[in-house]
Amino acid sequence: MSSSRGCLSEGVIATLQVRSEGTFVIRIALLIALLALGACGQAPDDAAARSDTPAATHAAAPEPVALAFVGSKSCRECHAEAYEAWVGSHHEQAMQVASPELVLGNFDDASHDHYGDATGFRGGAAAPQLDATSETGETTAYPVTHTFGVEPLQQYLAAFPNGHYQVTTVAWDTRPEADGGQRWFHIYPDEPVGPDHPFHWTGELQNWNSQCAECHSTGLEKNHAFQDDSYSTTWTEISVACEACHGRGSQHVDWARDPEALASVYGDAGLELRLGADRAWIPNPETGIARREPVLPAQVQPEACGRCHARRGGTTDDYRFGEPLLETHRPAFIEAGLYHPDGQILDEVYVYGSFLQSKMYDAGVTCTDCHDPHTARLKVEGDAVCAQCHLPTKFAAAEHTKHPEASVACVDCHMAEELYMVVDGRRDHSFRVPRPDLSLTTGSPNACTGCHEGQDDSWAAETVATWYPDGRQTEPHYGLAFAAAWSGDPVGPAALGAVAADPAQTDFVRASALFGLRGMRYGTDVFQIVEVSLRDDSALVRYGALQALETVPPNPAVNMALPLLADDVRGVRIAAARIVAPVDGQLPPTEQRRFDRAAAELMAAERFNFDREAGHLNFANFMLARGQGDRADAAYRRGLERYPESVALKVNLADALRALDRDPEALVLLEEARGDHPEAGAVRESLALAYIRAERPREAVTELRRLVELQPESARSWVLLVLGLEQIGEIDEASGLLQEIRGRFPADPMVLSVRLGAG
């Protein structure tokens, strides 16, 4: 939402810079009372002011104040009940300045040892301090500046040079001692995490400014300066306060002071974002399931909550309240390593992606139907929260649960729980029906054997089949398509295409299927599905379809992506710009202007992430795709200044040098990278290909032999070795190896496509 200041001077909104403990800056927007103004741009004429005409006796309509954060205390005046519920909640305590009443961990000369890496805790709650391993491996004292979280664990922040703040990986278990709590523990318990490990507490992945801050504070601006890798991160409130969800409150506060006079100035009471809706759940005695009246297709709440309750990456500080998450973030989809093939949570993906898979979401359920956002807890406990819409007489009965009454809760079967960060149990929000048959075909877990630990998936599948002989619990499921695609089965692309084209699937599932086609070769039928999906009503689906164009030849891909340069959603425009990049400078004027705008948005998004290796890599890759080899060269090298050990930046820089016809330089770079990273398969592969281009095939084969040792599960690596052996005339070895890998990778399309010249 935006508004014009009209003739209001910039002085109406004042901003104070208030420095708190540490080096953080809190920006507090102060709302200054509006003066009754006459005509814009001129002082009132004295004679006109003394006139008795109606024009002179009525003040001009007030001008709206600019949108600004005003702080949660401004909300308390009218919303005392909500404010008091919020105080003490997980949202309010998401981050706090360390103080004796808020520090829960034992800092009374305690210690914790993790694979020989000791961390000491001293100073007491009044002056907590860590004695922890620094990035150089030395034990260093770090005063604790802030608490981070409250239940079931609490972490701590320490200040580093240049405005960096780091989050401890040794956390305090805040659960009662009887439940195993009141102890220090490491959140990565199964391996040593020394200074050279990516998850070490001093590293990029534990940096508060880039990884955590947005979701633990309100009105946050990261403010990273690449030149000296410094942060001047600011916030308007230290915790997750009212305006983190409801949007900036200055206009609403202004309206609340005189709603009658300002009714015509502010629509919707001056709210930037209205999260509630005047809707009701109407019980249906026949089905036992309530329906929402009216059913609204657009759901604002999941997008607003998804800003923090989603696996995603940010692309700007300029968060757009009320807009799709894709406007300002890149959400993660169902992909290997993050989800199980059937869409259940695997890695720490939070709940947005799960919820968007669910029938609940499609039926109009929103976050606050179950959760009180002010207390950050369920509205009612236990099965009662489900009974708001699902009649207990039907769904709590043994006929439905297949268990003795009260022996299981709804969530036991429909919201399986996984532990993250050792003690933090989180439930899958896809509200799925247990499908042990999918466990047999996809390897995904199921709720049945999650409880019945002495039984296996076959037992569970057979038991469910006896409950439902009509087969309704074994209907086709999109998990089969993802499992096929991830395993390299040749039917994978077609199966994903069918999911993407299925209107019965949620937008998130369809988008995930399209996203999963990246890097795959697919036939005409799937191509047509991708083409149609680019015009879908859902921005998520359009975005996923653009990812699916990755392996489509440039000419059709560019033509298909061109219209999306003018898409309503920024994330879609950015994705389209990547596809169109190879024809930059060759477009008609209208399309070129659209590309230039989308390209500028893309580059701004990557610059926003210059505090991460991926930001530099993506920026440089985009320059290379546009044919701007010199700028790509400079961008890769700029990234290497900050990340000198980055394998990805070195390998891609070598590609840029090759594009600039500087193959000898690329070869030298890759040979140096091999010395620095002897175990990096990407370096070995790139070096082998460089040797082939340099007509040094035997050296290439040496690299490829080492590559398959490093990556024995990679079919691509074995195929490259086979082709390399053929090139140096080792036909018998190549033929024998090809037969061997056909047995090892019987469904891999790359393996199946190999035909040796002598064979």
XYZ file of C-alpha atoms in Angstrom, residues 198-594:
397
model
C 30.633 -24.264 7.620
C 28.432 -24.462 10.738
C 31.020 -23.109 13.171
C 29.470 -20.387 15.271
C 31.791 -17.688 13.900
C 30.963 -18.464 10.260
C 28.564 -17.098 7.669
C 25.810 -19.616 8.382
C 25.620 -18.536 12.028
C 25.693 -14.828 11.271
C 22.729 -13.040 12.861
C 22.619 -10.116 10.424
C 22.062 -12.235 7.315
C 20.595 -15.476 8.643
C 18.377 -14.658 11.597
C 17.684 -10.991 12.115
C 14.732 -10.492 9.768
C 12.581 -13.001 11.643
C 13.498 -11.997 15.174
C 13.019 -8.226 14.938
C 10.650 -5.652 13.425
C 11.367 -3.132 10.685
C 14.784 -4.620 10.072
C 17.275 -3.243 7.549
C 20.366 -5.395 7.072
C 22.560 -2.621 5.619
C 25.581 -4.617 4.498
C 28.524 -2.833 2.892
C 30.549 -5.141 0.680
C 33.595 -2.866 0.524
C 34.615 -3.619 4.100
C 32.154 -6.458 4.836
C 30.488 -4.371 7.519
C 26.919 -4.195 8.782
C 25.006 -1.242 10.144
C 21.888 -3.309 10.816
C 18.923 -1.419 12.275
C 15.471 -2.236 13.534
C 12.453 -0.378 14.817
C 11.762 -2.907 17.579
C 14.113 -5.539 18.862
C 11.519 -8.342 18.836
C 8.643 -9.562 16.656
C 6.171 -6.798 17.468
C 2.769 -5.711 16.171
C 4.036 -4.067 13.009
C 6.098 -7.088 11.986
C 2.794 -8.696 10.994
C 0.282 -5.850 10.604
C 2.492 -3.449 8.693
C 3.583 0.080 9.471
C 1.121 1.768 11.787
C 1.505 5.521 11.370
C -1.591 6.004 9.231
C -3.725 3.748 11.439
C -2.646 5.646 14.557
C -3.404 8.918 12.818
C -6.842 7.645 11.818
C -7.558 6.333 15.336
C -7.106 9.801 16.813
C -9.898 11.231 14.680
C -11.617 8.503 12.645
C -14.545 10.697 11.606
C -12.401 13.471 10.157
C -10.017 11.051 8.469
C -12.563 8.553 7.144
C -12.214 9.959 3.642
C -8.436 10.237 3.885
C -7.637 6.648 4.840
C -9.210 3.576 3.368
C -9.634 0.604 5.700
C -8.867 2.637 8.829
C -5.360 3.452 7.672
C -4.221 -0.158 7.988
C -1.365 -1.167 5.735
C -2.406 -4.817 6.009
C -5.605 -6.345 7.384
C -4.836 -9.884 8.481
C -8.284 -10.823 9.737
C -11.385 -11.526 7.657
C -15.097 -11.459 8.376
C -15.670 -15.112 7.635
C -17.258 -17.946 9.530
C -16.957 -21.713 9.608
C -20.348 -23.340 8.994
C -20.699 -26.913 10.350
C -21.865 -29.620 7.961
C -23.489 -32.416 10.016
C -23.339 -34.872 7.115
C -19.621 -34.670 6.450
C -18.645 -33.549 9.932
C -16.376 -30.920 8.357
C -17.125 -27.205 8.497
C -16.917 -25.037 5.412
C -15.799 -21.455 5.257
C -18.263 -18.806 4.190
C -17.393 -17.004 2.118
C -14.484 -18.938 0.647
C -11.860 -16.417 -0.387
C -9.304 -17.549 -2.987
C -6.536 -15.204 -1.849
C -4.975 -15.961 1.529
C -3.056 -13.058 2.998
C -2.150 -14.703 6.288
C 0.018 -17.602 5.041
C 2.003 -15.183 2.903
C 2.469 -12.782 5.822
C 3.399 -15.544 8.272
C 5.509 -17.266 5.624
C 7.963 -14.385 5.690
C 9.424 -16.048 8.782
C 7.771 -19.462 8.864
C 9.187 -20.580 5.520
C 12.456 -21.881 4.160
C 13.309 -18.942 1.931
C 15.962 -16.428 0.965
C 15.498 -12.661 1.028
C 16.072 -10.405 -1.963
C 15.473 -6.941 -0.463
C 15.018 -4.994 2.776
C 11.923 -3.400 1.242
C 9.376 -5.945 2.471
C 5.923 -5.474 0.911
C 3.189 -6.032 3.479
C 0.208 -7.820 1.967
C 2.083 -8.903 -1.161
C 2.960 -12.492 -2.143
C 6.084 -13.822 -0.462
C 7.616 -14.218 -3.914
C 7.655 -10.426 -4.221
C 10.540 -10.134 -1.768
C 11.788 -13.676 -1.111
C 12.673 -16.895 -2.906
C 10.683 -19.680 -1.212
C 12.013 -23.237 -1.214
C 9.958 -25.891 -2.983
C 9.664 -29.651 -2.567
C 13.150 -30.808 -3.452
C 15.554 -33.534 -2.400
C 17.336 -32.784 0.845
C 14.596 -30.492 2.119
C 11.502 -32.691 1.886
C 10.741 -36.371 1.622
C 9.420 -37.373 -1.824
C 5.816 -37.296 -0.587
C 6.254 -33.706 0.641
C 6.748 -34.402 4.344
C 9.316 -32.245 6.128
C 12.871 -33.555 6.162
C 15.230 -30.667 6.733
C 14.394 -27.530 8.695
C 11.822 -26.093 6.272
C 9.445 -24.617 8.876
C 5.737 -24.861 7.994
C 4.875 -22.617 5.009
C 5.741 -25.183 2.351
C 3.948 -27.937 4.239
C 0.797 -25.917 4.804
C 0.586 -24.870 1.154
C 0.464 -28.550 0.201
C -2.573 -29.198 2.367
C -6.273 -29.576 1.679
C -6.769 -27.302 4.674
C -5.105 -24.448 2.824
C -7.192 -25.111 -0.278
C -10.359 -25.074 1.843
C -9.576 -21.612 3.197
C -8.017 -22.437 6.568
C -5.693 -19.673 7.726
C -3.013 -19.548 10.386
C -5.159 -17.816 13.007
C -7.893 -20.444 12.758
C -5.586 -22.562 14.903
C -3.011 -20.155 16.359
C -3.323 -17.042 18.479
C -0.646 -14.811 16.925
C -0.378 -12.613 20.013
C 0.406 -15.432 22.433
C 2.134 -17.481 19.692
C 0.281 -20.538 20.976
C -2.691 -22.626 19.885
C -6.047 -20.957 20.420
C -7.204 -24.044 22.321
C -5.194 -27.059 23.343
C -5.187 -30.618 22.077
C -7.887 -32.055 19.854
C -10.123 -29.116 20.714
C -8.337 -27.000 18.102
C -9.278 -29.545 15.421
C -12.821 -29.848 16.795
C -13.457 -26.256 15.782
C -14.077 -27.576 12.267
C -14.152 -31.378 12.571
C -17.039 -32.786 14.601
C -15.672 -34.953 17.435
C -18.668 -37.281 17.212
C -17.407 -38.304 13.794
C -13.654 -37.850 13.947
C -12.843 -38.685 17.572
C -14.708 -41.982 17.317
C -12.825 -45.275 17.061
C -14.528 -45.863 13.712
C -12.396 -43.043 12.327
C -9.206 -43.321 14.389
C -9.017 -47.149 14.288
C -7.622 -46.872 17.802
C -9.261 -47.081 21.227
C -10.884 -43.769 22.097
C -8.534 -41.153 23.584
C -5.468 -43.323 22.888
C -4.265 -41.101 20.039
C -4.515 -37.405 19.285
C -5.374 -35.985 15.886
C -1.836 -34.695 15.432
C -0.333 -38.127 16.093
C -1.648 -39.357 12.753
C -2.067 -36.189 10.706
C 0.845 -33.983 11.838
C 3.960 -36.091 12.354
C 6.597 -34.415 14.499
C 10.306 -34.068 13.786
C 12.997 -32.800 16.141
C 15.190 -29.942 14.987
C 18.017 -28.293 16.896
C 18.016 -31.423 19.096
C 15.047 -30.484 21.307
C 12.656 -28.426 19.162
C 9.742 -30.601 18.018
C 7.932 -29.245 14.951
C 4.884 -30.758 13.334
C 4.334 -31.231 9.620
C 1.575 -28.836 8.558
C 0.426 -30.656 5.432
C -2.252 -32.404 7.542
C -1.787 -35.567 5.523
C -3.561 -38.890 5.727
C -1.054 -41.571 6.830
C 0.167 -43.460 3.753
C 2.473 -46.317 4.757
C 2.142 -47.665 1.197
C 4.144 -44.631 0.059
C 6.870 -45.559 2.508
C 7.307 -48.816 0.590
C 7.604 -47.067 -2.786
C 9.248 -43.720 -1.949
C 11.066 -44.289 1.335
C 9.087 -41.506 3.029
C 8.236 -42.025 6.715
C 4.730 -42.604 7.996
C 2.964 -41.827 11.235
C 2.052 -45.474 11.882
C 5.567 -46.837 12.312
C 6.547 -43.573 13.928
C 4.464 -44.705 16.904
C 4.558 -48.492 16.489
C 8.320 -48.779 16.621
C 8.278 -52.573 16.706
C 6.524 -52.812 13.340
C 7.681 -52.129 9.789
C 6.191 -50.310 6.811
C 4.809 -53.511 5.259
C 2.835 -54.240 8.414
C 1.488 -50.694 8.465
C 0.505 -50.767 4.779
C -1.257 -54.109 5.156
C -3.093 -52.913 8.258
C -4.342 -49.746 6.558
C -5.404 -51.800 3.526
C -7.625 -53.950 5.746
C -9.226 -50.799 7.180
C -9.974 -49.395 3.739
C -10.555 -52.255 1.279
C -11.966 -49.780 -1.241
C -8.398 -48.600 -1.857
C -9.012 -44.961 -0.978
C -5.860 -44.921 1.152
C -3.709 -46.050 -1.781
C -4.783 -43.552 -4.426
C -2.128 -42.047 -6.748
C 0.025 -39.477 -4.970
C 2.422 -36.814 -6.210
C 5.120 -38.339 -4.038
C 5.533 -41.102 -6.619
C 6.482 -38.519 -9.249
C 9.061 -36.814 -7.041
C 10.539 -40.175 -6.012
C 10.888 -41.216 -9.659
C 12.494 -37.929 -10.665
C 14.933 -37.875 -7.753
C 16.043 -41.449 -8.411
C 16.812 -40.744 -12.075
C 13.986 -42.936 -13.357
C 13.352 -42.109 -17.057
C 9.650 -41.637 -16.312
C 10.483 -38.873 -13.815
C 10.070 -35.842 -16.112
C 6.738 -37.047 -17.493
C 5.519 -37.862 -13.992
C 6.430 -34.377 -12.746
C 4.727 -32.870 -15.791
C 1.534 -34.752 -14.974
C 1.591 -33.373 -11.423
C 2.153 -29.850 -12.723
C -0.849 -30.193 -15.036
C -3.163 -31.674 -12.402
C -5.702 -29.053 -11.238
C -6.470 -31.165 -8.171
C -3.011 -30.402 -6.771
C -2.270 -27.247 -4.812
C -0.332 -24.437 -6.471
C 2.680 -25.180 -4.280
C 2.790 -28.839 -5.341
C 2.376 -27.939 -9.028
C 5.084 -25.285 -8.743
C 7.368 -27.781 -7.010
C 6.889 -30.284 -9.834
C 7.833 -27.636 -12.395
C 10.782 -26.533 -10.261
C 11.900 -30.175 -10.170
C 12.205 -30.252 -13.974
C 15.292 -28.010 -13.815
C 18.201 -29.618 -15.574
C 16.067 -32.448 -16.967
C 15.413 -33.317 -20.569
C 11.748 -33.797 -21.268
C 9.503 -34.469 -24.231
C 6.935 -32.496 -26.168
C 4.051 -33.282 -23.826
C 5.876 -31.902 -20.803
C 7.112 -28.936 -22.843
C 3.507 -28.016 -23.589
C 2.636 -28.272 -19.877
C 5.489 -25.908 -19.039
C 4.335 -23.505 -21.729
C 0.767 -23.447 -20.382
C 2.033 -23.096 -16.801
C 3.812 -19.872 -17.705
C 0.337 -18.315 -18.070
C -1.079 -19.761 -14.842
C -2.976 -17.526 -12.409
C -0.592 -18.549 -9.615
C 2.684 -16.633 -9.366
C 4.267 -19.687 -7.716
C 3.363 -21.837 -10.720
C 4.675 -19.246 -13.186
C 7.894 -19.028 -11.204
C 8.278 -22.811 -11.179
C 7.644 -22.968 -14.922
C 10.457 -20.497 -15.554
C 12.839 -22.776 -13.641
C 11.760 -25.634 -15.889
C 13.039 -23.696 -18.922
C 16.628 -24.104 -17.741
C 17.418 -26.904 -20.212
C 15.173 -25.712 -23.041
C 17.128 -24.402 -26.078
C 17.574 -20.600 -25.968
C 15.273 -19.647 -28.822
C 12.024 -21.172 -27.532
C 12.955 -20.500 -23.893
C 13.506 -16.790 -24.516
C 10.287 -16.427 -26.481
C 8.334 -18.206 -23.738
C 9.837 -16.097 -20.954
C 9.579 -12.690 -22.622
C 5.968 -11.903 -21.539
C 6.880 -12.569 -17.899
C 9.353 -9.697 -17.866
C 6.227 -7.590 -17.252
C 4.751 -9.885 -14.583
C 3.006 -8.346 -11.567
C 5.290 -10.197 -9.129
C 8.931 -9.206 -8.753
C 10.208 -12.748 -8.174
C 8.692 -13.890 -11.472
C 10.210 -10.956 -13.361
C 13.633 -11.752 -11.914
C 13.364 -15.406 -12.945
C 12.309 -14.353 -16.452
C 15.324 -12.049 -16.733
C 17.666 -14.997 -16.177
C 16.095 -16.848 -19.116
C 16.126 -13.826 -21.438
C 19.695 -12.790 -20.534
C 21.427 -14.410 -23.570
C 19.627 -12.019 -25.966
C 20.266 -8.845 -23.988
C 20.804 -6.008 -26.449
C 19.068 -7.849 -29.295
C 15.461 -7.263 -28.201
C 12.905 -4.874 -29.712
C 12.693 -1.578 -27.772
C 9.634 -2.446 -25.658
C 10.970 -5.857 -24.629
C 14.442 -4.400 -24.026
C 13.014 -1.823 -21.618
C 11.177 -4.568 -19.758
